[in-house]
Every structure is written in C-alpha cells, then in structure tokens.
Amino acid sequence: MTNLKVIAFDADDTLFINEPYFQETEQKFCALMSDYLSQQGLSQELFRVEIANLDLYGYGIKGYILSMIEAAMKISDNTISMEIIEKIIVSGKELLQKPIVLLDGVEETLSQLHGKYKLIVATKGDLKDQQRKLHDSGLGHYFHHIEVMADKQELNYEKLVSRLEIDASEFFMIGNSLKSDVLPVLAIGGHAVHIPYHTTWEHEKISHKVEHPNFKTLEKITDVLPLLLK
C-alpha cells in the first residue's frame, strides 16, 4: 500500500449515525399500519417496495418517504386515510432533520490523515441531504472532494478513480458495507477496509466471507491509522 494517494470514506454509519434513524422511522411506520399486518409483515412489504423503487428513486430519504406511502397504499388496498399518509410524511421530514452524531474516532482519524493523503467522501444517497449532513458534521474541511454516487458498483468506482486521475491501486476505501464499500473496490484493483457497524440495512448484507490480499476488517476507524501512517 506504499503507493496510496486517495483515502475514501463512506459517510452513513462510517462517519456518522444513519441506519438507526431509518429503523426508528420504520418502527413509526409499522405502528401507524398495525391494523393491517404484523410488524414483520409490514417491514417485509416496505422493504420489497423500497428495493423495487431503487432504480427510480435511488438511495436516500426522499425515496424512502415515497416508498412508505406506496407501501401503505398497497397494504391497505388503497384505503389508507389521508391522516395516516400525512403522518408518514411528517416522520419522513423528521428523518431529514435528525442530528448528526459522529462515530467514535472519526475526527481523530481524519485529523491525523489530513495532509498526508487526499481524503474524499464516497457515499450513496440524496445529494442535498448528504451535503447537509456533511456540512452539519463539521468534517467538510478535511475532504478534498465529496462524491455522492448514484450507486456503488464497479463502474461507479471506475469513473470516480478516473476523475481523480489515479490508478485503482492508489485508491483505499473505508466503509461499513461489504457489498457497497468493499467488493466493487477490490474488483477494480483497489484496497478496502470494512469497519462493521452494529446494525446494517438488509440490502447491504452479503452471505459469503470476503478474502482478498487488499482487504482487511477492522474493529474501529482509528485502527486504519497504523496501516496508513507507517
């Protein structure tokens, strides 16, 4: 890893809390719709609608709000009241205004790497929401570039590496998702570190073990420092 030039960080659940807020909102949705299905049934139906809508809405809270409304209509056979729809919208707006809580060790890690590598954010989601979160986090001054990606497939990373004018072998990705932050980066010849978060969106889970010479799993974000500051 002696030729590394760019260190990329995922944002949600790598730099700051995200998934627990979505789970909290899902619980509110299930409570509002409890007359129709069990909590498990409601969660499964909402997830199916979410995944079906990814190609249309992409990742992010706004698409999630629309998916909650659509799921409510399907589950209720279009009999859902306007009052419930209004409450779903309110819960979605609350999700958009959640406080930014940095994960342990994030600022320490960024401050020590800043100036030694080009640091960037490579994240999925809604552009406006991700810009807000990064602004409110107070971390923006550490980053040379912020990339809000439509998806995190091999092609997306290849385009990012090309825009950065580096070789994939000079790119190092840090994130909490094996599916989005690790596998595609390894596939294009980059380096990746997985830092598990205690809760993961079902869509980001994989069922197999990752073994690769350019890959490590670490317990916490500060564990990257001995690797990168040798």
PDB file of C-alpha atoms in Angstrom:
ATOM      1  CA  MET A   1       0.000   0.000   0.000  1.00  0.00           C
ATOM      2  CA  THR A   2       3.015   2.282  -0.319  1.00  0.00           C
ATOM      3  CA  ASN A   3       1.650   3.979  -3.435  1.00  0.00           C
ATOM      4  CA  LEU A   4      -1.710   5.014  -1.991  1.00  0.00           C
ATOM      5  CA  LYS A   5      -2.846   8.524  -2.909  1.00  0.00           C
ATOM      6  CA  VAL A   6      -6.562   8.743  -2.095  1.00  0.00           C
ATOM      7  CA  ILE A   7      -8.344   7.586   1.060  1.00  0.00           C
ATOM      8  CA  ALA A   8     -12.123   7.449   0.572  1.00  0.00           C
ATOM      9  CA  PHE A   9     -14.649   7.288   3.381  1.00  0.00           C
ATOM     10  CA  ASP A  10     -18.228   6.153   3.206  1.00  0.00           C
ATOM     11  CA  ALA A  11     -20.456   8.604   5.108  1.00  0.00           C
ATOM     12  CA  ASP A  12     -23.512   6.905   6.626  1.00  0.00           C
ATOM     13  CA  ASP A  13     -22.640   4.593   9.545  1.00  0.00           C
ATOM     14  CA  THR A  14     -18.926   5.089   8.828  1.00  0.00           C
ATOM     15  CA  LEU A  15     -18.525   8.767   9.710  1.00  0.00           C
ATOM     16  CA  PHE A  16     -21.860   9.332  11.472  1.00  0.00           C
ATOM     17  CA  ILE A  17     -25.018   7.531  12.594  1.00  0.00           C
ATOM     18  CA  ASN A  18     -27.634   6.773   9.932  1.00  0.00           C
ATOM     19  CA  GLU A  19     -29.262   3.323   9.884  1.00  0.00           C
ATOM     20  CA  PRO A  20     -30.674   3.521  13.447  1.00  0.00           C
ATOM     21  CA  TYR A  21     -32.633   6.607  12.356  1.00  0.00           C
ATOM     22  CA  PHE A  22     -34.156   4.660   9.453  1.00  0.00           C
ATOM     23  CA  GLN A  23     -35.048   1.798  11.789  1.00  0.00           C
ATOM     24  CA  GLU A  24     -36.720   4.248  14.160  1.00  0.00           C
ATOM     25  CA  THR A  25     -38.776   5.639  11.261  1.00  0.00           C
ATOM     26  CA  GLU A  26     -39.690   2.119  10.157  1.00  0.00           C
ATOM     27  CA  GLN A  27     -40.991   1.430  13.659  1.00  0.00           C
ATOM     28  CA  LYS A  28     -43.220   4.517  13.386  1.00  0.00           C
ATOM     29  CA  PHE A  29     -44.487   3.272  10.010  1.00  0.00           C
ATOM     30  CA  CYS A  30     -45.294  -0.144  11.471  1.00  0.00           C
ATOM     31  CA  ALA A  31     -47.140   1.450  14.391  1.00  0.00           C
ATOM     32  CA  LEU A  32     -49.249   3.537  12.009  1.00  0.00           C
ATOM     33  CA  MET A  33     -50.083   0.461   9.892  1.00  0.00           C
ATOM     34  CA  SER A  34     -50.516  -2.047  12.728  1.00  0.00           C
ATOM     35  CA  ASP A  35     -54.199  -2.663  11.907  1.00  0.00           C
ATOM     36  CA  TYR A  36     -53.263  -4.305   8.599  1.00  0.00           C
ATOM     37  CA  LEU A  37     -50.336  -6.690   9.165  1.00  0.00           C
ATOM     38  CA  SER A  38     -47.872  -7.901  11.757  1.00  0.00           C
ATOM     39  CA  GLN A  39     -44.752  -5.805  12.295  1.00  0.00           C
ATOM     40  CA  GLN A  40     -42.716  -8.406  10.424  1.00  0.00           C
ATOM     41  CA  GLY A  41     -45.174  -8.411   7.533  1.00  0.00           C
ATOM     42  CA  LEU A  42     -45.173  -4.619   7.353  1.00  0.00           C
ATOM     43  CA  SER A  43     -41.372  -4.445   7.388  1.00  0.00           C
ATOM     44  CA  GLN A  44     -41.117  -7.057   4.655  1.00  0.00           C
ATOM     45  CA  GLU A  45     -43.633  -5.270   2.429  1.00  0.00           C
ATOM     46  CA  LEU A  46     -41.921  -1.907   2.930  1.00  0.00           C
ATOM     47  CA  PHE A  47     -38.553  -3.477   2.072  1.00  0.00           C
ATOM     48  CA  ARG A  48     -39.967  -5.029  -1.125  1.00  0.00           C
ATOM     49  CA  VAL A  49     -41.326  -1.653  -2.236  1.00  0.00           C
ATOM     50  CA  GLU A  50     -38.046   0.088  -1.375  1.00  0.00           C
ATOM     51  CA  ILE A  51     -35.964  -2.323  -3.437  1.00  0.00           C
ATOM     52  CA  ALA A  52     -38.379  -2.177  -6.371  1.00  0.00           C
ATOM     53  CA  ASN A  53     -38.090   1.613  -6.368  1.00  0.00           C
ATOM     54  CA  LEU A  54     -34.295   1.905  -6.197  1.00  0.00           C
ATOM     55  CA  ASP A  55     -33.909   2.231  -9.958  1.00  0.00           C
ATOM     56  CA  LEU A  56     -36.451   5.074  -9.971  1.00  0.00           C
ATOM     57  CA  TYR A  57     -35.629   6.987  -6.802  1.00  0.00           C
ATOM     58  CA  GLY A  58     -32.103   5.922  -5.982  1.00  0.00           C
ATOM     59  CA  TYR A  59     -30.869   5.818  -2.394  1.00  0.00           C
ATOM     60  CA  GLY A  60     -31.899   8.325   0.231  1.00  0.00           C
ATOM     61  CA  ILE A  61     -34.625   9.597   2.496  1.00  0.00           C
ATOM     62  CA  LYS A  62     -36.885  11.183  -0.117  1.00  0.00           C
ATOM     63  CA  GLY A  63     -37.201   7.917  -1.988  1.00  0.00           C
ATOM     64  CA  TYR A  64     -37.803   6.175   1.332  1.00  0.00           C
ATOM     65  CA  ILE A  65     -40.708   8.532   2.113  1.00  0.00           C
ATOM     66  CA  LEU A  66     -42.296   7.807  -1.267  1.00  0.00           C
ATOM     67  CA  SER A  67     -41.815   4.070  -0.703  1.00  0.00           C
ATOM     68  CA  MET A  68     -43.520   4.267   2.710  1.00  0.00           C
ATOM     69  CA  ILE A  69     -46.522   5.981   1.127  1.00  0.00           C
ATOM     70  CA  GLU A  70     -46.670   3.437  -1.714  1.00  0.00           C
ATOM     71  CA  ALA A  71     -46.346   0.534   0.715  1.00  0.00           C
ATOM     72  CA  ALA A  72     -49.141   1.955   2.872  1.00  0.00           C
ATOM     73  CA  MET A  73     -51.401   2.181  -0.191  1.00  0.00           C
ATOM     74  CA  LYS A  74     -50.609  -1.399  -1.251  1.00  0.00           C
ATOM     75  CA  ILE A  75     -51.003  -2.850   2.227  1.00  0.00           C
ATOM     76  CA  SER A  76     -54.346  -1.095   2.738  1.00  0.00           C
ATOM     77  CA  ASP A  77     -55.589  -1.816  -0.802  1.00  0.00           C
ATOM     78  CA  ASN A  78     -55.755   1.956  -1.370  1.00  0.00           C
ATOM     79  CA  THR A  79     -57.990   2.565   1.642  1.00  0.00           C
ATOM     80  CA  ILE A  80     -55.356   4.300   3.768  1.00  0.00           C
ATOM     81  CA  SER A  81     -56.558   7.598   5.204  1.00  0.00           C
ATOM     82  CA  MET A  82     -55.034  10.956   4.349  1.00  0.00           C
ATOM     83  CA  GLU A  83     -54.328  11.350   8.063  1.00  0.00           C
ATOM     84  CA  ILE A  84     -52.007   8.325   8.038  1.00  0.00           C
ATOM     85  CA  ILE A  85     -50.298   9.498   4.836  1.00  0.00           C
ATOM     86  CA  GLU A  86     -49.728  12.895   6.439  1.00  0.00           C
ATOM     87  CA  LYS A  87     -48.170  11.213   9.484  1.00  0.00           C
ATOM     88  CA  ILE A  88     -45.881   9.161   7.223  1.00  0.00           C
ATOM     89  CA  ILE A  89     -44.730  12.366   5.518  1.00  0.00           C
ATOM     90  CA  VAL A  90     -44.119  14.022   8.891  1.00  0.00           C
ATOM     91  CA  SER A  91     -41.997  11.072  10.051  1.00  0.00           C
ATOM     92  CA  GLY A  92     -40.016  11.319   6.810  1.00  0.00           C
ATOM     93  CA  LYS A  93     -39.379  15.020   7.349  1.00  0.00           C
ATOM     94  CA  GLU A  94     -38.242  14.257  10.883  1.00  0.00           C
ATOM     95  CA  LEU A  95     -35.788  11.747   9.417  1.00  0.00           C
ATOM     96  CA  LEU A  96     -34.391  14.502   7.189  1.00  0.00           C
ATOM     97  CA  GLN A  97     -33.695  16.636  10.240  1.00  0.00           C
ATOM     98  CA  LYS A  98     -32.036  14.119  12.524  1.00  0.00           C
ATOM     99  CA  PRO A  99     -28.948  15.393  14.374  1.00  0.00           C
ATOM    100  CA  ILE A 100     -25.526  14.437  13.072  1.00  0.00           C
ATOM    101  CA  VAL A 101     -23.727  12.226  15.584  1.00  0.00           C
ATOM    102  CA  LEU A 102     -20.125  11.371  14.727  1.00  0.00           C
ATOM    103  CA  LEU A 103     -18.945   7.838  15.381  1.00  0.00           C
ATOM    104  CA  ASP A 104     -16.095   7.310  17.836  1.00  0.00           C
ATOM    105  CA  GLY A 105     -12.649   8.093  16.492  1.00  0.00           C
ATOM    106  CA  VAL A 106     -13.771   9.712  13.238  1.00  0.00           C
ATOM    107  CA  GLU A 107     -12.357  13.182  13.808  1.00  0.00           C
ATOM    108  CA  GLU A 108      -9.130  11.806  15.300  1.00  0.00           C
ATOM    109  CA  THR A 109      -8.635   9.629  12.231  1.00  0.00           C
ATOM    110  CA  LEU A 110      -9.339  12.415   9.743  1.00  0.00           C
ATOM    111  CA  SER A 111      -7.096  14.903  11.537  1.00  0.00           C
ATOM    112  CA  GLN A 112      -4.149  12.502  11.506  1.00  0.00           C
ATOM    113  CA  LEU A 113      -4.563  11.559   7.832  1.00  0.00           C
ATOM    114  CA  HIS A 114      -5.284  15.097   6.643  1.00  0.00           C
ATOM    115  CA  GLY A 115      -2.373  16.494   4.658  1.00  0.00           C
ATOM    116  CA  LYS A 116      -0.768  13.079   4.229  1.00  0.00           C
ATOM    117  CA  TYR A 117      -3.277  11.753   1.683  1.00  0.00           C
ATOM    118  CA  LYS A 118      -6.031  13.191  -0.445  1.00  0.00           C
ATOM    119  CA  LEU A 119      -9.169  12.467   1.614  1.00  0.00           C
ATOM    120  CA  ILE A 120     -12.560  12.182  -0.038  1.00  0.00           C
ATOM    121  CA  VAL A 121     -16.112  11.093   0.806  1.00  0.00           C
ATOM    122  CA  ALA A 122     -17.660   8.452  -1.454  1.00  0.00           C
ATOM    123  CA  THR A 123     -21.250   7.847  -0.427  1.00  0.00           C
ATOM    124  CA  LYS A 124     -24.684   6.985  -1.788  1.00  0.00           C
ATOM    125  CA  GLY A 125     -27.900   8.867  -1.119  1.00  0.00           C
ATOM    126  CA  ASP A 126     -29.737  12.052  -1.893  1.00  0.00           C
ATOM    127  CA  LEU A 127     -27.332  14.851  -2.916  1.00  0.00           C
ATOM    128  CA  LYS A 128     -28.944  17.634  -0.907  1.00  0.00           C
ATOM    129  CA  ASP A 129     -29.330  15.504   2.224  1.00  0.00           C
ATOM    130  CA  GLN A 130     -25.760  14.209   2.116  1.00  0.00           C
ATOM    131  CA  GLN A 131     -24.414  17.731   1.607  1.00  0.00           C
ATOM    132  CA  ARG A 132     -26.450  18.884   4.618  1.00  0.00           C
ATOM    133  CA  LYS A 133     -25.161  16.070   6.792  1.00  0.00           C
ATOM    134  CA  LEU A 134     -21.543  16.675   5.855  1.00  0.00           C
ATOM    135  CA  HIS A 135     -21.938  20.409   6.434  1.00  0.00           C
ATOM    136  CA  ASP A 136     -23.571  19.865   9.833  1.00  0.00           C
ATOM    137  CA  SER A 137     -20.961  17.268  10.797  1.00  0.00           C
ATOM    138  CA  GLY A 138     -18.208  19.882  10.788  1.00  0.00           C
ATOM    139  CA  LEU A 139     -15.947  17.486   8.872  1.00  0.00           C
ATOM    140  CA  GLY A 140     -16.061  19.148   5.474  1.00  0.00           C
ATOM    141  CA  HIS A 141     -12.690  20.895   5.773  1.00  0.00           C
ATOM    142  CA  TYR A 142     -10.888  17.558   5.916  1.00  0.00           C
ATOM    143  CA  PHE A 143     -12.055  16.478   2.462  1.00  0.00           C
ATOM    144  CA  HIS A 144     -10.634  17.362  -0.914  1.00  0.00           C
ATOM    145  CA  HIS A 145     -13.701  16.019  -2.721  1.00  0.00           C
ATOM    146  CA  ILE A 146     -17.206  14.785  -1.892  1.00  0.00           C
ATOM    147  CA  GLU A 147     -18.752  12.264  -4.270  1.00  0.00           C
ATOM    148  CA  VAL A 148     -22.448  11.424  -3.850  1.00  0.00           C
ATOM    149  CA  MET A 149     -22.811   8.343  -6.021  1.00  0.00           C
ATOM    150  CA  ALA A 150     -25.967   7.044  -7.674  1.00  0.00           C
ATOM    151  CA  ASP A 151     -24.787   3.555  -6.745  1.00  0.00           C
ATOM    152  CA  LYS A 152     -21.629   1.796  -5.660  1.00  0.00           C
ATOM    153  CA  GLN A 153     -20.956  -0.703  -8.405  1.00  0.00           C
ATOM    154  CA  GLU A 154     -17.620  -1.372 -10.122  1.00  0.00           C
ATOM    155  CA  LEU A 155     -18.439   1.090 -12.916  1.00  0.00           C
ATOM    156  CA  ASN A 156     -19.200   3.860 -10.401  1.00  0.00           C
ATOM    157  CA  TYR A 157     -15.833   3.378  -8.719  1.00  0.00           C
ATOM    158  CA  GLU A 158     -14.026   3.162 -12.061  1.00  0.00           C
ATOM    159  CA  LYS A 159     -15.496   6.530 -13.029  1.00  0.00           C
ATOM    160  CA  LEU A 160     -14.554   8.009  -9.648  1.00  0.00           C
ATOM    161  CA  VAL A 161     -10.958   6.782  -9.907  1.00  0.00           C
ATOM    162  CA  SER A 162     -10.752   8.183 -13.442  1.00  0.00           C
ATOM    163  CA  ARG A 163     -11.989  11.609 -12.301  1.00  0.00           C
ATOM    164  CA  LEU A 164      -9.411  11.565  -9.520  1.00  0.00           C
ATOM    165  CA  GLU A 165      -6.750  10.818 -12.148  1.00  0.00           C
ATOM    166  CA  ILE A 166      -5.256   7.921 -10.217  1.00  0.00           C
ATOM    167  CA  ASP A 167      -4.860   4.207 -10.734  1.00  0.00           C
ATOM    168  CA  ALA A 168      -7.231   1.904  -8.833  1.00  0.00           C
ATOM    169  CA  SER A 169      -4.236   0.516  -6.918  1.00  0.00           C
ATOM    170  CA  GLU A 170      -3.768   4.019  -5.431  1.00  0.00           C
ATOM    171  CA  PHE A 171      -7.337   4.082  -4.048  1.00  0.00           C
ATOM    172  CA  PHE A 172      -8.227   2.989  -0.493  1.00  0.00           C
ATOM    173  CA  MET A 173     -11.896   2.743   0.584  1.00  0.00           C
ATOM    174  CA  ILE A 174     -13.153   2.659   4.185  1.00  0.00           C
ATOM    175  CA  GLY A 175     -16.769   1.759   4.899  1.00  0.00           C
ATOM    176  CA  ASN A 176     -19.295  -0.317   6.806  1.00  0.00           C
ATOM    177  CA  SER A 177     -20.801  -2.204   3.856  1.00  0.00           C
ATOM    178  CA  LEU A 178     -19.060  -5.210   2.337  1.00  0.00           C
ATOM    179  CA  LYS A 179     -21.440  -5.094  -0.605  1.00  0.00           C
ATOM    180  CA  SER A 180     -21.015  -1.411  -1.476  1.00  0.00           C
ATOM    181  CA  ASP A 181     -17.706  -0.290   0.036  1.00  0.00           C
ATOM    182  CA  VAL A 182     -15.531  -3.367  -0.325  1.00  0.00           C
ATOM    183  CA  LEU A 183     -16.384  -5.861  -3.078  1.00  0.00           C
ATOM    184  CA  PRO A 184     -16.573  -3.435  -6.037  1.00  0.00           C
ATOM    185  CA  VAL A 185     -13.388  -1.651  -4.945  1.00  0.00           C
ATOM    186  CA  LEU A 186     -11.469  -4.927  -4.712  1.00  0.00           C
ATOM    187  CA  ALA A 187     -12.859  -5.951  -8.102  1.00  0.00           C
ATOM    188  CA  ILE A 188     -11.305  -2.928  -9.830  1.00  0.00           C
ATOM    189  CA  GLY A 189      -7.925  -3.403  -8.118  1.00  0.00           C
ATOM    190  CA  GLY A 190      -8.267  -1.038  -5.166  1.00  0.00           C
ATOM    191  CA  HIS A 191      -7.818  -1.509  -1.423  1.00  0.00           C
ATOM    192  CA  ALA A 192     -10.693  -1.685   1.065  1.00  0.00           C
ATOM    193  CA  VAL A 193     -11.276  -1.815   4.792  1.00  0.00           C
ATOM    194  CA  HIS A 194     -14.521  -2.956   6.370  1.00  0.00           C
ATOM    195  CA  ILE A 195     -15.486  -1.427   9.707  1.00  0.00           C
ATOM    196  CA  PRO A 196     -18.700  -3.190  10.765  1.00  0.00           C
ATOM    197  CA  TYR A 197     -21.493  -1.161  12.287  1.00  0.00           C
ATOM    198  CA  HIS A 198     -23.811  -2.774  14.833  1.00  0.00           C
ATOM    199  CA  THR A 199     -26.793  -2.547  12.502  1.00  0.00           C
ATOM    200  CA  THR A 200     -26.864  -2.904   8.711  1.00  0.00           C
ATOM    201  CA  TRP A 201     -29.615  -2.365   6.150  1.00  0.00           C
ATOM    202  CA  GLU A 202     -30.774  -5.730   4.792  1.00  0.00           C
ATOM    203  CA  HIS A 203     -29.968  -4.666   1.217  1.00  0.00           C
ATOM    204  CA  GLU A 204     -26.286  -4.196   2.120  1.00  0.00           C
ATOM    205  CA  LYS A 205     -25.755  -7.674   3.580  1.00  0.00           C
ATOM    206  CA  ILE A 206     -23.870 -10.474   1.842  1.00  0.00           C
ATOM    207  CA  SER A 207     -23.788 -14.173   2.701  1.00  0.00           C
ATOM    208  CA  HIS A 208     -20.176 -15.080   1.970  1.00  0.00           C
ATOM    209  CA  LYS A 209     -16.829 -14.365   3.593  1.00  0.00           C
ATOM    210  CA  VAL A 210     -14.506 -11.915   1.861  1.00  0.00           C
ATOM    211  CA  GLU A 211     -10.889 -12.988   1.435  1.00  0.00           C
ATOM    212  CA  HIS A 212      -8.541 -10.807  -0.590  1.00  0.00           C
ATOM    213  CA  PRO A 213      -4.936  -9.581  -0.175  1.00  0.00           C
ATOM    214  CA  ASN A 214      -6.116  -5.958  -0.474  1.00  0.00           C
ATOM    215  CA  PHE A 215      -8.791  -6.317   2.222  1.00  0.00           C
ATOM    216  CA  LYS A 216      -8.976  -6.094   5.992  1.00  0.00           C
ATOM    217  CA  THR A 217     -11.775  -5.999   8.563  1.00  0.00           C
ATOM    218  CA  LEU A 218     -11.064  -3.676  11.481  1.00  0.00           C
ATOM    219  CA  GLU A 219     -12.920  -3.123  14.712  1.00  0.00           C
ATOM    220  CA  LYS A 220     -12.918   0.680  14.715  1.00  0.00           C
ATOM    221  CA  ILE A 221     -11.992   3.511  12.393  1.00  0.00           C
ATOM    222  CA  THR A 222      -8.857   4.527  14.295  1.00  0.00           C
ATOM    223  CA  ASP A 223      -7.428   1.069  13.519  1.00  0.00           C
ATOM    224  CA  VAL A 224      -6.684   2.297   9.983  1.00  0.00           C
ATOM    225  CA  LEU A 225      -4.057   4.699  11.309  1.00  0.00           C
ATOM    226  CA  PRO A 226      -1.306   2.112  11.903  1.00  0.00           C
ATOM    227  CA  LEU A 227      -1.907   0.837   8.347  1.00  0.00           C
ATOM    228  CA  LEU A 228      -1.722   4.243   6.715  1.00  0.00           C
ATOM    229  CA  LEU A 229       0.847   6.063   8.825  1.00  0.00           C
ATOM    230  CA  LYS A 230       3.667   3.534   8.716  1.00  0.00           C
TER     231      LYS A 230
END
